[in-house]
Coordinates of N, CA and C in Angstrom, one line a residue:
M88 N 195.3 -36.6 -233.7 CA 194.5 -36.8 -235.0 C 195.6 -37.9 -235.7
C89 N 195.2 -38.8 -236.3 CA 195.7 -39.5 -237.3 C 195.0 -40.1 -238.6
L90 N 195.7 -40.0 -239.2 CA 195.5 -39.8 -240.9 C 196.5 -40.8 -241.9
N91 N 196.2 -41.6 -243.1 CA 196.6 -41.4 -244.0 C 197.2 -40.7 -245.1
G92 N 198.4 -40.6 -245.2 CA 199.0 -39.4 -246.1 C 199.0 -39.8 -247.5
W93 N 198.7 -40.9 -247.8 CA 198.5 -41.3 -249.3 C 199.7 -41.1 -249.8
G94 N 200.8 -41.2 -249.2 CA 202.1 -40.6 -250.2 C 202.2 -39.3 -250.6
G95 N 201.4 -38.5 -250.1 CA 201.0 -37.1 -250.3 C 200.1 -36.8 -251.7
K96 N 199.2 -37.5 -252.0 CA 198.8 -37.2 -253.1 C 197.6 -36.4 -252.8
L97 N 197.2 -36.1 -251.6 CA 196.0 -35.2 -251.7 C 196.9 -34.0 -250.7
H98 N 198.2 -33.7 -250.9 CA 198.8 -32.7 -249.8 C 198.2 -31.3 -250.2
S99 N 197.5 -30.7 -251.5 CA 196.8 -29.7 -251.3 C 195.8 -29.5 -250.8
D100 N 195.3 -30.4 -250.3 CA 194.0 -30.2 -249.7 C 194.3 -30.6 -248.0
L101 N 195.4 -31.5 -247.7 CA 196.0 -31.9 -246.4 C 196.6 -31.0 -245.7
L102 N 197.2 -30.5 -246.5 CA 198.1 -29.3 -245.6 C 197.6 -27.9 -245.1
P103 N 196.5 -27.2 -245.7 CA 196.1 -26.3 -245.2 C 194.8 -27.2 -244.2
Y104 N 194.4 -28.1 -244.1 CA 193.6 -28.6 -243.1 C 194.2 -28.8 -241.9
V105 N 195.6 -29.4 -241.7 CA 196.4 -29.6 -240.7 C 197.0 -28.2 -240.2
E106 N 197.3 -27.1 -240.9 CA 197.5 -25.9 -240.5 C 196.5 -25.2 -239.9
T107 N 195.3 -25.4 -240.3 CA 194.0 -24.6 -239.6 C 193.6 -25.8 -238.7
S108 N 193.6 -27.1 -238.3 CA 193.3 -27.5 -237.3 C 194.2 -27.5 -236.4
A109 N 195.4 -27.3 -236.6 CA 196.8 -27.5 -235.5 C 196.7 -28.4 -234.3
P110 N 196.7 -29.9 -234.9 CA 196.3 -30.7 -233.8 C 197.7 -30.8 -232.8
D111 N 197.3 -30.9 -231.7 CA 198.5 -31.3 -231.0 C 199.3 -32.3 -231.3
I112 N 198.8 -33.3 -231.5 CA 199.6 -34.6 -232.2 C 199.1 -34.9 -233.2
L113 N 200.2 -35.1 -234.2 CA 199.1 -35.7 -235.5 C 200.3 -37.0 -235.9
C114 N 199.4 -37.9 -236.5 CA 200.2 -39.4 -236.6 C 200.1 -39.4 -238.0
L115 N 201.1 -39.5 -239.0 CA 200.4 -39.8 -240.6 C 201.1 -40.8 -241.0
Q116 N 200.6 -41.8 -241.7 CA 201.0 -42.9 -242.3 C 201.3 -42.6 -243.8
E117 N 202.0 -43.7 -244.2 CA 202.6 -43.4 -245.7 C 203.1 -42.2 -246.2
V118 N 203.9 -41.3 -245.6 CA 205.1 -40.2 -245.5 C 206.1 -40.8 -246.2
I119 N 206.3 -39.9 -247.4 CA 207.8 -40.1 -248.4 C 208.6 -38.8 -247.9
H120 N 209.9 -39.1 -247.7 CA 210.8 -38.4 -247.5 C 212.1 -38.9 -248.7
S121 N 212.0 -37.9 -249.0 CA 213.4 -37.7 -250.1 C 214.2 -36.9 -250.1
P122 N 214.9 -36.5 -249.1 CA 216.0 -35.2 -248.7 C 217.2 -35.0 -249.9
Q123 N 217.3 -36.1 -250.8 CA 218.3 -35.8 -251.8 C 217.6 -35.0 -253.1
T124 N 216.0 -34.8 -252.9 CA 216.1 -34.1 -254.0 C 215.1 -32.9 -253.6
Q125 N 214.9 -31.7 -254.5 CA 214.4 -30.8 -254.4 C 212.7 -30.7 -255.4
K126 N 212.8 -31.7 -255.7 CA 211.5 -32.0 -256.8 C 210.2 -32.1 -256.1
D127 N 209.2 -31.6 -256.4 CA 207.6 -31.9 -255.9 C 207.2 -33.1 -255.8
W128 N 207.4 -33.7 -257.1 CA 206.8 -35.0 -257.1 C 207.8 -36.2 -258.0
L129 N 208.1 -36.8 -257.4 CA 208.5 -38.4 -258.2 C 207.5 -39.4 -258.6
T130 N 207.9 -40.3 -259.0 CA 207.2 -41.5 -259.2 C 207.4 -42.9 -259.2
Y131 N 206.6 -43.7 -258.4 CA 207.0 -44.5 -257.6 C 206.4 -46.0 -258.7
R132 N 207.4 -46.7 -259.2 CA 206.9 -47.9 -260.2 C 207.4 -49.2 -259.7
D133 N 206.3 -50.1 -259.9 CA 206.6 -51.7 -259.8 C 205.6 -52.3 -260.6
D134 N 206.3 -52.7 -261.5 CA 205.8 -53.5 -262.7 C 204.7 -52.6 -263.1
D135 N 203.2 -53.0 -263.3 CA 201.9 -52.1 -263.8 C 202.0 -51.3 -262.6
H136 N 202.2 -50.9 -261.6 CA 201.8 -49.9 -260.4 C 202.6 -48.6 -260.7
I137 N 202.1 -47.8 -261.4 CA 202.8 -46.4 -261.6 C 201.9 -45.3 -260.5
L138 N 202.8 -44.7 -259.4 CA 201.9 -43.7 -258.5 C 202.7 -42.7 -258.7
P139 N 202.3 -41.4 -258.4 CA 202.7 -40.1 -258.0 C 202.9 -40.2 -256.4
Q140 N 204.0 -39.5 -256.2 CA 204.6 -39.4 -254.7 C 205.0 -38.1 -254.7
R141 N 204.5 -37.5 -253.3 CA 205.3 -36.0 -253.2 C 206.3 -36.6 -252.3
A142 N 207.4 -35.9 -253.1 CA 208.8 -36.4 -253.1 C 209.4 -36.1 -251.3
N143 N 209.0 -35.0 -251.1 CA 209.0 -34.6 -249.6 C 208.1 -34.5 -248.8
F144 N 206.9 -35.1 -248.9 CA 206.1 -35.0 -247.6 C 206.2 -34.6 -246.6
F145 N 207.1 -35.4 -246.0 CA 207.6 -35.2 -244.4 C 208.0 -33.5 -244.2
R146 N 208.7 -33.1 -245.3 CA 209.3 -31.8 -245.2 C 208.0 -30.8 -245.4
D147 N 207.1 -31.0 -246.2 CA 205.9 -30.2 -246.5 C 205.5 -29.9 -245.4
V148 N 204.8 -31.3 -244.4 CA 204.4 -31.0 -243.4 C 204.9 -30.4 -242.4
C149 N 206.4 -30.5 -242.2 CA 206.8 -29.9 -241.2 C 206.7 -28.7 -241.3
H150 N 206.8 -28.1 -242.3 CA 206.7 -26.6 -243.2 C 204.9 -25.9 -242.3
A151 N 204.0 -27.0 -242.4 CA 202.7 -26.5 -242.4 C 202.6 -26.6 -240.7
L152 N 203.7 -27.5 -240.0 CA 203.3 -27.4 -238.6 C 204.6 -26.8 -237.9
P153 N 205.2 -25.3 -237.9 CA 206.4 -24.8 -237.5 C 206.4 -25.2 -236.1
Y154 N 205.7 -25.4 -235.5 CA 205.6 -25.2 -233.7 C 205.4 -26.8 -233.3
H155 N 205.8 -27.8 -233.8 CA 205.7 -28.9 -233.7 C 207.2 -29.7 -233.9
V156 N 207.5 -30.5 -232.8 CA 208.5 -31.4 -233.0 C 208.2 -32.6 -234.0
A157 N 208.9 -32.8 -235.3 CA 208.6 -34.2 -236.3 C 209.6 -34.9 -235.8
V158 N 208.9 -36.1 -236.0 CA 209.9 -37.8 -236.0 C 209.2 -38.4 -237.0
F159 N 210.3 -38.8 -238.1 CA 210.2 -39.6 -239.0 C 210.6 -41.0 -238.8
C160 N 209.6 -41.8 -239.1 CA 210.1 -43.5 -238.8 C 210.2 -44.1 -240.1
P161 N 211.2 -44.6 -240.7 CA 210.9 -45.3 -241.8 C 210.9 -46.7 -241.7
A162 N 209.7 -46.9 -242.8 CA 209.2 -48.5 -242.9 C 209.9 -49.2 -244.0
A163 N 210.4 -48.5 -245.1 CA 210.9 -49.1 -246.2 C 211.6 -48.2 -247.0
Q164 N 212.9 -48.5 -247.5 CA 213.6 -47.7 -248.5 C 214.0 -48.3 -250.1
G165 N 213.9 -47.2 -250.7 CA 214.3 -47.7 -252.2 C 214.7 -46.6 -253.1
V166 N 213.6 -46.5 -254.1 CA 214.0 -45.5 -255.2 C 212.5 -45.3 -255.4
L167 N 212.6 -43.9 -256.0 CA 211.5 -43.2 -256.8 C 212.1 -42.4 -257.8
W168 N 211.4 -42.5 -259.1 CA 211.9 -41.9 -260.2 C 211.5 -40.6 -260.1
D169 N 212.6 -40.0 -261.1 CA 212.4 -38.7 -261.8 C 212.8 -38.9 -263.5
G170 N 211.8 -39.4 -264.1 CA 212.2 -39.5 -265.3 C 212.9 -41.0 -265.5
D171 N 213.9 -41.0 -265.6 CA 215.0 -42.1 -265.8 C 215.8 -42.1 -265.1
R172 N 215.8 -41.3 -264.1 CA 216.5 -41.5 -262.8 C 216.0 -41.5 -261.8
S173 N 217.1 -42.5 -260.8 CA 216.4 -42.8 -259.6 C 216.8 -42.0 -258.3
I174 N 215.8 -41.9 -257.7 CA 216.0 -40.9 -256.7 C 216.2 -41.9 -255.2
P175 N 217.2 -41.8 -254.3 CA 217.0 -42.6 -253.2 C 215.6 -42.2 -252.3
S176 N 215.0 -43.2 -251.5 CA 213.5 -42.4 -250.8 C 213.1 -43.3 -249.7
Q177 N 212.9 -42.8 -248.8 CA 212.0 -43.4 -247.4 C 210.7 -43.3 -247.6
W178 N 210.0 -44.4 -247.0 CA 208.8 -44.4 -246.6 C 208.3 -44.9 -245.7
G179 N 207.4 -43.9 -244.8 CA 206.8 -44.7 -243.6 C 206.0 -43.8 -242.6
L180 N 206.2 -43.7 -241.3 CA 205.4 -43.2 -240.3 C 206.0 -41.4 -239.8
A181 N 205.1 -40.8 -239.8 CA 205.9 -39.5 -239.2 C 204.7 -39.1 -237.8
T182 N 205.4 -38.3 -236.9 CA 204.6 -38.0 -235.7 C 205.0 -36.5 -235.8
F183 N 204.0 -35.8 -235.5 CA 204.2 -34.6 -235.0 C 203.8 -33.7 -234.2
V184 N 204.5 -33.3 -233.0 CA 203.8 -33.2 -231.6 C 204.3 -31.7 -231.2
H185 N 203.0 -31.2 -230.9 CA 203.3 -29.6 -230.6 C 204.6 -29.5 -229.2
R186 N 205.1 -28.3 -229.5 CA 206.7 -28.3 -228.7 C 206.2 -27.9 -227.2
A187 N 204.9 -27.7 -226.9 CA 204.2 -27.6 -225.6 C 204.4 -28.6 -225.0
L188 N 204.3 -30.1 -225.8 CA 203.8 -31.2 -224.8 C 205.2 -31.9 -225.0
P189 N 205.7 -32.4 -224.1 CA 207.2 -32.8 -223.8 C 206.6 -34.7 -224.2
I190 N 207.8 -34.7 -224.8 CA 208.1 -36.1 -225.5 C 208.7 -37.1 -224.3
I191 N 208.4 -37.9 -223.8 CA 209.1 -38.5 -222.6 C 209.8 -40.0 -223.2
G192 N 209.2 -40.5 -224.5 CA 209.8 -41.7 -224.5 C 209.1 -42.1 -226.0
Q193 N 209.8 -43.2 -226.6 CA 209.3 -43.5 -228.1 C 209.3 -44.9 -228.4
V194 N 208.5 -45.7 -229.3 CA 208.8 -46.8 -228.9 C 208.3 -47.1 -230.6

């Protein structure tokens, strides 16, 4: 299964769907990973663009798929915002492979 995570915007719908469908392999685009915060939501700011981001969307999906090996590959690194406080964050691709399947390589 391959889905766009939209920065976790639809996590409340996506996580139950992923848990129920339990795909052997899940590939997600636009995954946020901000391990230095326990906040659920942060804000992306770029001039006129202000977008809510699920701060630890990677962690959220890891919890939804406990029998999968999770791999996060950052495509960008920067900051998201918790009010006026900047939080280091990464944005990228995540792959979740059921532990019953061997991973023999990664590119």
